[in-house]
Amino acid sequence: MPQPPEYGARPGPSVEQVQMQVQGVRGIMQENVDVMLANIDKTEVLEDKSSALASQAKSFQKTSRAVKKKMWCANMKMNLLIGCVCIIIVLAIVIPVVTSAGSAAGAASTVTGSSESSSASPPPPPAEAGAGRRLSSLLFSGPLLHHSLTETGDIS
């Protein structure tokens, strides 16, 4: 028969083995605490960087809005300038055509002998009229002018 264990004697690991295990666990815990402190430091650095980035983003947004408004104004000025130039070009083309058509209509009424022609001034001498017609035909050789000159009998 087996003998009963003595009082105070314990089966299992010895005190030295337990202390070695405790030392091992202590070392692991110390490493974990060091890693945790390093992570806290890294977190603080990241927090500082993110707050700096957020402030830079706000200033960039303000600057970009100002630039957007400035470019919009510049674009509108350019559009207005282009529009004015186009209007001036159209007026430079339309006004001479309208005035030449009006003078051609006046010349046509003079040739046909309407009552309005008696109160009008006499037509210019033939040399001046021919020079003016050649110049106007060079400048405005449209169908309206050709038609009005054909009616007066100046061009066959």
C-alpha positions as a Markdown table, in Angstrom:
| # | Residue | x | y | z |
|---|---|---|---|---|
| 1 | Met | 0.0 | 0.0 | 0.0 |
| 2 | Pro | 1.1 | 3.4 | -0.7 |
| 3 | Gln | 2.0 | 5.6 | 2.1 |
| 4 | Pro | 0.1 | 8.8 | 2.7 |
| 5 | Pro | 2.1 | 12.0 | 2.0 |
| 6 | Glu | 3.5 | 13.7 | 5.0 |
| 7 | Tyr | 2.1 | 16.7 | 6.4 |
| 8 | Gly | 3.7 | 19.8 | 4.7 |
| 9 | Ala | 5.1 | 18.0 | 1.8 |
| 10 | Arg | 3.3 | 18.9 | -1.4 |
| 11 | Pro | 3.5 | 17.2 | -4.7 |
| 12 | Gly | 4.1 | 19.4 | -7.7 |
| 13 | Pro | 6.5 | 22.1 | -8.7 |
| 14 | Ser | 9.1 | 23.3 | -6.3 |
| 15 | Val | 9.4 | 26.9 | -5.0 |
| 16 | Glu | 12.3 | 27.6 | -7.4 |
| 17 | Gln | 10.3 | 26.6 | -10.4 |
| 18 | Val | 7.4 | 28.8 | -9.3 |
| 19 | Gln | 9.7 | 31.7 | -8.8 |
| 20 | Met | 11.2 | 31.2 | -12.3 |
| 21 | Gln | 7.7 | 31.2 | -13.8 |
| 22 | Val | 6.8 | 34.4 | -11.9 |
| 23 | Gln | 10.1 | 36.0 | -13.2 |
| 24 | Gly | 9.1 | 35.0 | -16.8 |
| 25 | Val | 5.6 | 36.4 | -16.4 |
| 26 | Arg | 7.1 | 39.6 | -14.9 |
| 27 | Gly | 9.4 | 40.0 | -17.9 |
| 28 | Ile | 6.5 | 39.6 | -20.3 |
| 29 | Met | 4.4 | 42.1 | -18.4 |
| 30 | Gln | 7.3 | 44.6 | -18.4 |
| 31 | Glu | 7.6 | 44.2 | -22.2 |
| 32 | Asn | 3.9 | 44.7 | -22.6 |
| 33 | Val | 4.0 | 47.9 | -20.5 |
| 34 | Asp | 6.9 | 49.2 | -22.5 |
| 35 | Val | 5.1 | 48.5 | -25.8 |
| 36 | Met | 1.9 | 50.2 | -24.4 |
| 37 | Leu | 3.9 | 53.3 | -23.4 |
| 38 | Ala | 5.5 | 53.5 | -26.9 |
| 39 | Asn | 2.0 | 53.1 | -28.5 |
| 40 | Ile | 0.7 | 56.0 | -26.3 |
| 41 | Asp | 3.6 | 58.2 | -27.5 |
| 42 | Lys | 3.0 | 57.3 | -31.1 |
| 43 | Thr | -0.7 | 58.1 | -30.6 |
| 44 | Glu | 0.1 | 61.5 | -29.3 |
| 45 | Val | 2.3 | 62.2 | -32.2 |
| 46 | Leu | -0.4 | 61.1 | -34.6 |
| 47 | Glu | -2.9 | 63.3 | -32.8 |
| 48 | Asp | -0.7 | 66.3 | -33.2 |
| 49 | Lys | -0.1 | 65.6 | -36.9 |
| 50 | Ser | -3.8 | 65.2 | -37.5 |
| 51 | Ser | -4.7 | 68.4 | -35.8 |
| 52 | Ala | -2.0 | 70.2 | -37.8 |
| 53 | Leu | -3.4 | 68.7 | -41.0 |
| 54 | Ala | -6.9 | 69.7 | -40.1 |
| 55 | Ser | -5.8 | 73.3 | -39.6 |
| 56 | Gln | -4.0 | 73.2 | -43.0 |
| 57 | Ala | -7.1 | 71.8 | -44.6 |
| 58 | Lys | -9.2 | 74.7 | -43.3 |
| 59 | Ser | -6.7 | 77.3 | -44.5 |
| 60 | Phe | -6.5 | 75.6 | -47.9 |
| 61 | Gln | -10.3 | 75.6 | -48.2 |
| 62 | Lys | -10.4 | 79.3 | -47.4 |
| 63 | Thr | -7.7 | 80.0 | -49.9 |
| 64 | Ser | -9.3 | 77.9 | -52.6 |
| 65 | Arg | -12.6 | 79.7 | -52.2 |
| 66 | Ala | -10.9 | 83.0 | -52.6 |
| 67 | Val | -9.1 | 81.9 | -55.7 |
| 68 | Lys | -12.3 | 80.4 | -57.1 |
| 69 | Lys | -14.1 | 83.8 | -56.6 |
| 70 | Lys | -11.1 | 85.7 | -58.2 |
| 71 | Met | -11.0 | 83.3 | -61.2 |
| 72 | Trp | -14.8 | 83.6 | -61.6 |
| 73 | Cys | -14.5 | 87.4 | -61.7 |
| 74 | Ala | -11.7 | 87.2 | -64.2 |
| 75 | Asn | -13.7 | 84.8 | -66.4 |
| 76 | Met | -16.7 | 87.1 | -66.3 |
| 77 | Lys | -14.6 | 90.1 | -67.2 |
| 78 | Met | -13.2 | 88.2 | -70.2 |
| 79 | Asn | -16.7 | 87.0 | -71.3 |
| 80 | Leu | -17.9 | 90.6 | -71.1 |
| 81 | Leu | -14.9 | 91.8 | -73.1 |
| 82 | Ile | -15.5 | 89.2 | -75.8 |
| 83 | Gly | -19.2 | 90.1 | -75.9 |
| 84 | Cys | -18.4 | 93.8 | -76.3 |
| 85 | Val | -15.9 | 93.1 | -79.0 |
| 86 | Cys | -18.5 | 90.9 | -80.9 |
| 87 | Ile | -21.1 | 93.6 | -80.6 |
| 88 | Ile | -18.7 | 96.2 | -81.9 |
| 89 | Ile | -17.8 | 94.0 | -84.8 |
| 90 | Val | -21.4 | 93.3 | -85.7 |
| 91 | Leu | -22.2 | 97.0 | -85.5 |
| 92 | Ala | -19.2 | 97.8 | -87.7 |
| 93 | Ile | -20.6 | 95.5 | -90.3 |
| 94 | Val | -24.3 | 96.3 | -89.9 |
| 95 | Ile | -24.2 | 100.1 | -89.8 |
| 96 | Pro | -22.4 | 100.6 | -93.2 |
| 97 | Val | -24.7 | 98.1 | -94.8 |
| 98 | Val | -27.8 | 99.8 | -93.5 |
| 99 | Thr | -26.6 | 103.3 | -94.5 |
| 100 | Ser | -25.5 | 102.2 | -97.9 |
| 101 | Ala | -28.9 | 100.5 | -98.4 |
| 102 | Gly | -30.6 | 103.7 | -97.3 |
| 103 | Ser | -28.5 | 105.8 | -99.7 |
| 104 | Ala | -29.2 | 103.4 | -102.5 |
| 105 | Ala | -32.9 | 103.6 | -101.9 |
| 106 | Gly | -32.7 | 107.4 | -101.9 |
| 107 | Ala | -30.8 | 107.2 | -105.2 |
| 108 | Ala | -33.4 | 104.8 | -106.6 |
| 109 | Ser | -36.2 | 107.2 | -105.7 |
| 110 | Thr | -34.3 | 110.1 | -107.4 |
| 111 | Val | -34.1 | 108.1 | -110.7 |
| 112 | Thr | -37.7 | 107.1 | -110.7 |
| 113 | Gly | -38.8 | 110.7 | -110.1 |
| 114 | Ser | -40.7 | 110.5 | -106.9 |
| 115 | Ser | -42.1 | 113.6 | -105.3 |
| 116 | Glu | -39.6 | 113.4 | -102.4 |
| 117 | Ser | -36.7 | 113.9 | -104.7 |
| 118 | Ser | -37.7 | 117.4 | -105.7 |
| 119 | Ser | -37.0 | 118.7 | -102.2 |
| 120 | Ala | -33.7 | 116.7 | -101.9 |
| 121 | Ser | -30.3 | 118.1 | -102.9 |
| 122 | Pro | -29.2 | 117.4 | -106.4 |
| 123 | Pro | -27.1 | 114.2 | -106.9 |
| 124 | Pro | -23.4 | 114.5 | -106.8 |
| 125 | Pro | -21.4 | 115.1 | -110.0 |
| 126 | Pro | -20.8 | 111.9 | -112.0 |
| 127 | Ala | -17.1 | 111.6 | -111.3 |
| 128 | Glu | -17.7 | 111.6 | -107.5 |
| 129 | Ala | -20.6 | 109.3 | -107.7 |
| 130 | Gly | -18.7 | 106.8 | -109.7 |
| 131 | Ala | -15.8 | 106.8 | -107.3 |
| 132 | Gly | -18.1 | 106.4 | -104.3 |
| 133 | Arg | -19.9 | 103.5 | -106.0 |
| 134 | Arg | -16.7 | 101.8 | -106.8 |
| 135 | Leu | -15.5 | 102.1 | -103.2 |
| 136 | Ser | -18.8 | 101.0 | -101.8 |
| 137 | Ser | -18.9 | 98.0 | -104.2 |
| 138 | Leu | -15.4 | 97.1 | -103.1 |
| 139 | Leu | -16.3 | 97.3 | -99.4 |
| 140 | Phe | -19.8 | 95.9 | -99.6 |
| 141 | Ser | -20.3 | 93.6 | -102.5 |
| 142 | Gly | -23.5 | 92.0 | -101.1 |
| 143 | Pro | -26.6 | 91.1 | -103.1 |
| 144 | Leu | -28.6 | 94.0 | -101.6 |
| 145 | Leu | -26.2 | 96.7 | -102.9 |
| 146 | His | -25.8 | 95.0 | -106.3 |
| 147 | His | -29.6 | 94.9 | -106.6 |
| 148 | Ser | -30.0 | 98.6 | -105.7 |
| 149 | Leu | -27.3 | 99.7 | -108.1 |
| 150 | Thr | -28.8 | 97.7 | -110.9 |
| 151 | Glu | -32.2 | 99.4 | -110.3 |
| 152 | Thr | -30.6 | 102.8 | -110.7 |
| 153 | Gly | -29.1 | 101.8 | -114.0 |
| 154 | Asp | -25.5 | 102.4 | -112.9 |
| 155 | Ile | -24.4 | 98.8 | -113.3 |
| 156 | Ser | -25.7 | 96.7 | -116.1 |
